[in-house]
Amino acid sequence: MNKRQITPSTSAPATRAPSRLPGQVVLVLQGGGALGAYQVGVFEALHEAGIEPDWVIGTSIGAINAAVIAGNRPADRLERLDAFWRHVQRPRAIAGPFDWLGMGNLVANMTTVMRGIPAFFEPNLPSLRGARASVGIEQAAYYSTAPLRETLARLVDFDRLDDGPMRLTVGAVNAASGAMRYFDSRQERLGVDHVMASGALPPAFPAVRIDGQPYWDGGIYSNTPIEAVLDDMPRRDSLIFAVNVWHPSGPEPDSIWQVMARHKDIQFASRADSHILRQKQLHRLRHVIRELAQQLPANKRSDAHCKDLAAWGCSTTMHVAHLVAPRLEDEDSSKDIDFSPGGVRARRAAGYADTLRMIERSPWNAPTDPIEGVIEHH
């Protein structure tokens, strides 16, 4: 069965929200261009279940989806996401000889490369001067993202984003220092530039200046921004829906065609597993410190030095619910620019179905080892 024929259900009854959620709800969204349609399905299922995130964290297309969610009233969020993805869809060309060669997707996606997407990006005229022309970092790109700026201005209420109840964090990397930075609505007012910077993947898209500094897509440094919540202070019990659209593991490629696709998956999966493994170790140590501090006699607990040491412990628990977009049967290395209606529909349907299954299982309600601080659910 061709997975591109799957469509999200619009008539199925809404999933009942779990009776108990173990802390704040955090939605973490990777970057991945057209693969971000999977994230829309994830949010749709959460919304139907009555699970509204307290905090949304995103990079690149994940930052765009996150801004649309955080920058609208709950009743309008799904409609605005729908509007964005309708605007960026590109119809596929009529099947031709390249389909028989297994290159139909690539040829169709090359149309996007040549022409851009009217609501997203368009060819940048200064790039015609050649790759060595000195045009400045804000013009040194093959495309202009001015259309995206206009699209976001229409679909995102940035006043609500900054003053509303939902927290937004978007990741970008400083093009000069190479340092990763998470822009957080709890710490500063966010605008369209912050979202644009998080999606400014070079050399396709130009850097965006914030406070005089040029920023590129955070996916260059870390495309899986889960560390933003795991390193947050003060720590809080959390249910983290970690939505991954790239695959850190996969079959061994045996052709250049497959090597290109596998290389991209590894590059943009961005060490998600190692991030979480490190955090599991750190949180376990914090829980160990807490347990040891509780074993001290009362006179030792009141000692100032012991209090300082005990402060390194904590009792917070982070449940990480992994949601991973499936591979489509005919995808290739250009899958992240596959904005065809069929590709968008199939990925969204997959995100919806996977999230419904996760909610129905609600594995975070099962008993856990109290010494563990980060618990993963697949």
Coordinates of C-alpha atoms in Angstrom, one line a residue:
M1 CA 0.0 0.0 0.0
N2 CA 1.4 3.4 -0.9
K3 CA 1.4 5.4 2.3
R4 CA 0.8 8.6 0.3
Q5 CA -2.8 7.6 -0.1
I6 CA -3.4 7.8 3.7
T7 CA -5.4 10.8 4.9
P8 CA -6.1 12.1 8.4
S9 CA -9.5 11.2 9.7
T10 CA -11.9 14.1 10.0
S11 CA -14.9 12.2 11.2
A12 CA -13.4 10.0 13.9
P13 CA -14.5 10.8 17.4
A14 CA -12.0 12.9 19.4
T15 CA -9.7 10.8 21.6
R16 CA -10.5 11.3 25.3
A17 CA -7.8 13.2 27.2
P18 CA -5.8 11.1 29.6
S19 CA -7.1 11.4 33.1
R20 CA -3.7 12.3 34.5
L21 CA -0.7 14.0 33.0
P22 CA 2.6 13.9 34.9
G23 CA 3.5 17.6 34.8
Q24 CA 3.7 20.4 32.2
V25 CA 3.1 19.3 28.6
V26 CA 6.0 20.2 26.2
L27 CA 6.0 19.8 22.5
V28 CA 9.5 19.5 20.9
L29 CA 9.7 19.9 17.1
Q30 CA 12.7 19.1 14.9
G31 CA 13.5 21.0 11.7
G32 CA 13.0 19.2 8.4
G33 CA 11.2 21.3 5.8
A34 CA 8.3 19.4 4.2
L35 CA 8.7 16.7 6.8
G36 CA 7.2 19.1 9.3
A37 CA 3.8 18.1 8.0
Y38 CA 4.1 15.1 10.4
Q39 CA 4.1 17.6 13.3
V40 CA 0.8 19.0 12.2
G41 CA -0.8 15.5 12.6
V42 CA 0.8 15.2 16.0
F43 CA -0.7 18.5 17.2
E44 CA -4.1 17.6 15.6
A45 CA -4.3 14.4 17.7
L46 CA -3.2 16.2 20.9
H47 CA -5.7 19.0 20.3
E48 CA -8.6 16.5 19.7
A49 CA -7.6 14.8 23.0
G50 CA -7.8 18.1 24.9
I51 CA -4.0 18.1 25.5
E52 CA -2.8 21.7 24.9
P53 CA 1.0 22.2 25.3
D54 CA 2.2 24.5 28.0
W55 CA 5.4 25.0 26.1
V56 CA 6.4 24.5 22.4
I57 CA 10.0 24.3 21.4
G58 CA 11.1 24.2 17.7
T59 CA 13.9 24.6 15.2
S60 CA 13.5 25.6 11.5
I61 CA 10.1 24.3 10.3
G62 CA 9.5 23.1 13.8
A63 CA 9.9 26.8 14.9
I64 CA 7.4 27.9 12.3
N65 CA 4.8 25.3 13.4
A66 CA 5.5 26.2 17.0
A67 CA 5.0 29.9 16.4
V68 CA 1.6 29.3 14.6
I69 CA 0.5 27.2 17.6
A70 CA 1.7 29.5 20.3
G71 CA 0.6 32.7 18.4
N72 CA -3.1 31.8 18.1
R73 CA -6.1 31.1 20.3
P74 CA -6.7 27.4 21.0
A75 CA -9.7 27.3 18.8
D76 CA -7.8 28.8 15.9
R77 CA -4.5 26.9 16.1
L78 CA -5.3 24.0 13.8
E79 CA -7.0 26.2 11.3
R80 CA -3.9 28.4 11.0
L81 CA -1.6 25.4 10.7
D82 CA -3.9 24.2 7.9
A83 CA -3.6 27.5 6.2
F84 CA 0.2 27.6 6.3
W85 CA 0.5 24.1 4.9
R86 CA -2.1 24.8 2.2
H87 CA 0.0 27.8 1.1
V88 CA 3.2 25.9 0.8
Q89 CA 1.9 22.8 -1.0
R90 CA 3.2 22.4 -4.6
P91 CA 1.4 20.0 -7.0
R92 CA 3.5 17.3 -8.5
A93 CA 4.1 17.2 -12.2
I94 CA 2.3 14.6 -14.4
A95 CA 4.1 11.3 -14.2
G96 CA 6.8 10.9 -16.9
P97 CA 9.7 8.8 -17.8
F98 CA 11.6 9.8 -14.7
D99 CA 9.0 8.0 -12.6
W100 CA 10.0 4.7 -14.3
L101 CA 13.6 5.4 -13.4
G102 CA 12.7 5.9 -9.7
M103 CA 13.6 9.6 -9.9
G104 CA 10.1 11.1 -10.1
N105 CA 10.2 12.7 -6.7
L106 CA 13.6 14.3 -7.4
V107 CA 12.5 15.7 -10.7
A108 CA 9.3 17.0 -9.3
N109 CA 11.1 18.6 -6.3
M110 CA 13.6 20.3 -8.6
T111 CA 10.7 22.5 -9.7
T112 CA 10.6 23.8 -6.1
V113 CA 14.4 24.3 -6.3
M114 CA 14.1 26.4 -9.5
R115 CA 11.0 28.4 -8.7
G116 CA 10.6 28.4 -4.9
I117 CA 7.3 28.4 -3.1
P118 CA 5.2 31.6 -3.4
A119 CA 4.2 31.7 0.3
F120 CA 7.7 30.6 1.6
F121 CA 10.7 31.5 -0.5
E122 CA 11.7 32.8 -3.9
P123 CA 14.9 33.0 -6.0
N124 CA 17.2 35.7 -4.7
L125 CA 18.4 38.0 -7.5
P126 CA 21.8 38.9 -5.9
S127 CA 22.8 35.2 -6.0
L128 CA 22.9 35.5 -9.8
R129 CA 26.1 37.5 -9.4
G130 CA 27.8 34.3 -8.5
A131 CA 28.9 32.4 -5.4
R132 CA 32.0 34.6 -4.9
A133 CA 30.2 38.0 -5.1
S134 CA 30.3 40.0 -1.8
V135 CA 26.7 40.8 -1.1
G136 CA 26.6 40.7 2.7
I137 CA 25.4 37.9 4.9
E138 CA 21.8 39.0 4.6
Q139 CA 21.9 38.6 0.9
A140 CA 24.3 35.7 0.6
A141 CA 21.7 33.0 -0.2
Y142 CA 20.1 31.4 -3.2
Y143 CA 16.6 32.4 -2.0
S144 CA 14.8 35.3 -0.4
T145 CA 12.4 34.4 2.5
A146 CA 10.5 37.7 2.2
P147 CA 7.3 35.7 1.3
L148 CA 7.6 33.7 4.6
R149 CA 7.8 36.9 6.6
E150 CA 4.5 38.0 5.0
T151 CA 2.9 34.6 5.6
L152 CA 3.9 34.6 9.3
A153 CA 2.6 38.1 9.8
R154 CA -0.8 36.9 8.6
L155 CA -0.9 33.7 10.5
V156 CA 0.8 34.5 13.8
D157 CA -0.4 37.0 16.4
F158 CA 2.9 37.9 18.0
D159 CA 1.3 40.0 20.7
R160 CA -0.6 36.8 21.9
L161 CA 2.6 34.8 21.4
D162 CA 4.4 37.0 23.9
D163 CA 1.6 37.7 26.3
G164 CA -0.3 34.5 26.1
P165 CA -0.2 31.4 28.4
M166 CA 1.8 29.2 26.1
R167 CA 5.6 29.4 26.2
L168 CA 7.6 29.4 22.9
T169 CA 11.3 28.7 22.4
V170 CA 13.0 28.7 19.0
G171 CA 16.6 27.7 18.3
A172 CA 19.1 29.6 16.1
V173 CA 22.9 29.6 15.8
N174 CA 25.0 32.7 15.7
A175 CA 26.7 32.8 12.3
A176 CA 29.7 34.7 13.6
S177 CA 30.4 32.9 17.0
G178 CA 28.9 29.5 16.1
A179 CA 27.1 29.5 19.5
M180 CA 23.6 28.0 19.8
R181 CA 21.0 30.3 21.3
Y182 CA 17.4 29.6 22.3
F183 CA 15.1 32.6 22.1
D184 CA 12.5 32.2 24.8
S185 CA 9.2 34.1 25.2
R186 CA 9.5 33.8 29.0
Q187 CA 12.8 35.8 28.8
E188 CA 12.2 38.3 26.0
R189 CA 9.6 39.4 23.5
L190 CA 9.8 37.3 20.3
G191 CA 8.9 38.6 16.9
V192 CA 8.9 37.4 13.3
D193 CA 12.7 37.8 13.1
H194 CA 13.3 35.1 15.8
V195 CA 11.2 32.6 13.9
M196 CA 12.8 33.5 10.6
A197 CA 16.3 33.2 12.1
S198 CA 15.5 29.7 13.3
G199 CA 14.6 28.6 9.8
A200 CA 17.4 30.4 8.0
L201 CA 19.2 27.3 6.6
P202 CA 22.3 28.4 4.6
P203 CA 23.2 28.6 1.8
A204 CA 19.5 28.4 0.7
F205 CA 18.2 31.0 3.1
P206 CA 19.9 34.2 4.3
A207 CA 20.9 35.0 7.9
V208 CA 18.6 37.1 10.0
R209 CA 19.9 39.8 12.3
I210 CA 18.7 40.0 15.9
D211 CA 20.2 42.7 18.2
G212 CA 22.9 43.3 15.5
Q213 CA 24.0 39.7 15.3
P214 CA 23.4 37.4 12.3
Y215 CA 21.6 34.1 13.0
W216 CA 21.2 30.9 10.9
D217 CA 19.0 27.9 11.3
G218 CA 19.5 26.2 14.7
G219 CA 19.6 22.8 12.9
I220 CA 23.2 23.5 11.9
Y221 CA 24.2 23.1 15.6
S222 CA 21.3 21.1 17.1
N223 CA 18.3 20.1 15.1
T224 CA 16.7 18.3 18.1
P225 CA 16.0 21.1 20.6
I226 CA 15.0 18.8 23.5
E227 CA 17.9 20.0 25.6
A228 CA 16.1 23.3 26.0
V229 CA 13.5 21.7 28.3
L230 CA 15.8 19.1 29.9
D231 CA 18.3 21.9 30.9
D232 CA 15.5 24.4 31.9
M233 CA 15.7 26.0 35.4
P234 CA 13.9 25.7 37.6
R235 CA 13.2 22.1 36.6
R236 CA 9.6 20.9 36.5
D237 CA 7.9 17.5 36.1
S238 CA 7.2 17.3 32.4
L239 CA 5.5 15.2 29.7
I240 CA 7.6 15.8 26.6
F241 CA 6.3 14.9 23.2
A242 CA 9.6 14.7 21.2
V243 CA 8.6 14.8 17.6
N244 CA 11.4 13.5 15.3
V245 CA 11.2 13.7 11.5
W246 CA 14.7 12.3 10.7
H247 CA 15.9 8.8 11.5
P248 CA 19.2 8.3 13.4
S249 CA 19.2 4.6 12.5
G250 CA 18.4 2.9 9.2
P251 CA 19.3 0.2 6.7
E252 CA 22.8 0.2 5.2
P253 CA 22.7 2.1 1.9
D254 CA 24.0 0.3 -1.2
S255 CA 23.8 3.0 -3.8
I256 CA 24.8 6.7 -4.1
W257 CA 21.1 7.5 -4.2
Q258 CA 20.6 5.8 -0.9
V259 CA 23.8 7.2 0.6
M260 CA 22.5 10.8 -0.1
A261 CA 19.3 10.1 1.8
R262 CA 21.0 8.3 4.7
H263 CA 23.6 11.1 5.1
K264 CA 20.8 13.6 5.5
D265 CA 19.0 11.5 8.1
I266 CA 22.1 11.2 10.2
Q267 CA 23.0 14.8 9.9
F268 CA 19.7 16.2 10.9
A269 CA 18.7 13.6 13.4
S270 CA 21.3 15.6 15.4
R271 CA 22.4 13.3 18.2
A272 CA 18.9 13.2 19.7
D273 CA 19.6 9.8 21.4
S274 CA 22.9 11.0 22.9
H275 CA 21.3 14.2 24.2
I276 CA 18.7 12.1 26.1
L277 CA 21.2 9.5 27.3
R278 CA 23.3 12.3 28.9
Q279 CA 20.2 13.8 30.5
K280 CA 19.2 10.4 31.9
Q281 CA 22.6 10.1 33.6
L282 CA 22.4 13.7 35.0
H283 CA 18.9 13.3 36.3
R284 CA 19.6 9.9 37.8
L285 CA 22.6 11.5 39.7
R286 CA 20.3 14.3 40.9
H287 CA 17.8 11.7 42.2
V288 CA 20.7 9.8 43.9
I289 CA 21.8 13.1 45.6
R290 CA 18.2 13.6 46.8
E291 CA 18.1 10.1 48.2
L292 CA 21.4 10.4 49.9
A293 CA 20.5 13.8 51.4
Q294 CA 17.3 12.2 52.9
Q295 CA 19.5 9.6 54.7
L296 CA 21.4 12.2 56.6
P297 CA 20.6 12.8 60.3
A298 CA 18.6 16.0 61.0
N299 CA 21.6 17.9 62.4
K300 CA 23.5 17.3 59.2
R301 CA 20.6 18.3 56.9
S302 CA 20.6 21.7 58.6
D303 CA 24.3 22.2 58.1
A304 CA 24.9 25.0 55.6
H305 CA 27.5 23.0 53.7
C306 CA 25.3 20.0 53.4
K307 CA 22.4 22.1 52.3
D308 CA 24.5 23.5 49.4
L309 CA 25.5 20.0 48.4
A310 CA 21.9 18.7 48.7
A311 CA 20.7 21.5 46.4
W312 CA 22.2 19.6 43.5
G313 CA 19.6 17.0 43.9
C314 CA 16.0 17.1 42.7
S315 CA 12.8 15.1 42.5
T316 CA 11.5 16.1 39.1
T317 CA 10.6 13.4 36.5
M318 CA 10.7 13.9 32.8
H319 CA 8.6 11.6 30.6
V320 CA 9.8 11.6 27.0
A321 CA 7.2 10.3 24.5
H322 CA 9.0 9.6 21.3
L323 CA 7.1 10.1 18.0
V324 CA 9.1 9.4 14.9
A325 CA 7.8 10.1 11.4
P326 CA 7.8 6.9 9.2
R327 CA 9.6 6.6 5.9
L328 CA 7.4 6.8 2.9
E329 CA 7.8 4.2 0.2
D330 CA 9.1 6.5 -2.5
E331 CA 11.0 9.1 -0.5
D332 CA 14.6 10.1 -1.3
S333 CA 17.2 12.6 -0.4
S334 CA 14.9 15.5 -1.5
K335 CA 12.1 14.5 0.8
D336 CA 12.5 17.6 2.9
I337 CA 11.4 19.7 -0.1
D338 CA 8.5 17.3 -1.0
F339 CA 5.7 19.8 -0.5
S340 CA 3.4 17.9 -2.8
P341 CA -0.2 17.5 -1.5
G342 CA 0.2 13.7 -1.4
G343 CA 3.5 13.9 0.6
V344 CA 2.0 16.5 3.1
R345 CA -1.2 14.5 3.5
A346 CA 0.6 11.2 4.1
R347 CA 3.1 12.6 6.7
R348 CA 0.3 14.5 8.5
A349 CA -1.8 11.3 8.6
A350 CA 1.1 9.4 10.1
G351 CA 1.7 12.0 12.8
Y352 CA -2.0 11.9 13.7
A353 CA -2.2 8.1 13.9
D354 CA 1.1 7.7 15.8
T355 CA 0.0 10.3 18.4
L356 CA -3.4 8.7 18.9
R357 CA -1.7 5.4 19.6
M358 CA 0.6 7.0 22.1
I359 CA -2.2 8.8 23.9
E360 CA -4.3 5.7 24.1
R361 CA -1.4 3.8 25.7
S362 CA -0.5 6.7 28.0
P363 CA 2.7 4.9 29.1
W364 CA 3.6 7.7 31.4
N365 CA 0.9 6.5 33.9
A366 CA 2.7 3.2 34.5
P367 CA 4.8 2.8 37.7
T368 CA 8.4 4.0 37.4
D369 CA 11.6 3.6 39.3
P370 CA 11.8 6.7 41.6
I371 CA 15.6 6.9 41.1
E372 CA 15.1 7.5 37.4
G373 CA 14.6 11.2 36.4
V374 CA 14.2 10.8 32.6
I375 CA 11.9 8.0 31.4
E376 CA 11.5 7.3 27.7
H377 CA 8.4 5.9 25.9
H378 CA 8.6 4.6 22.4

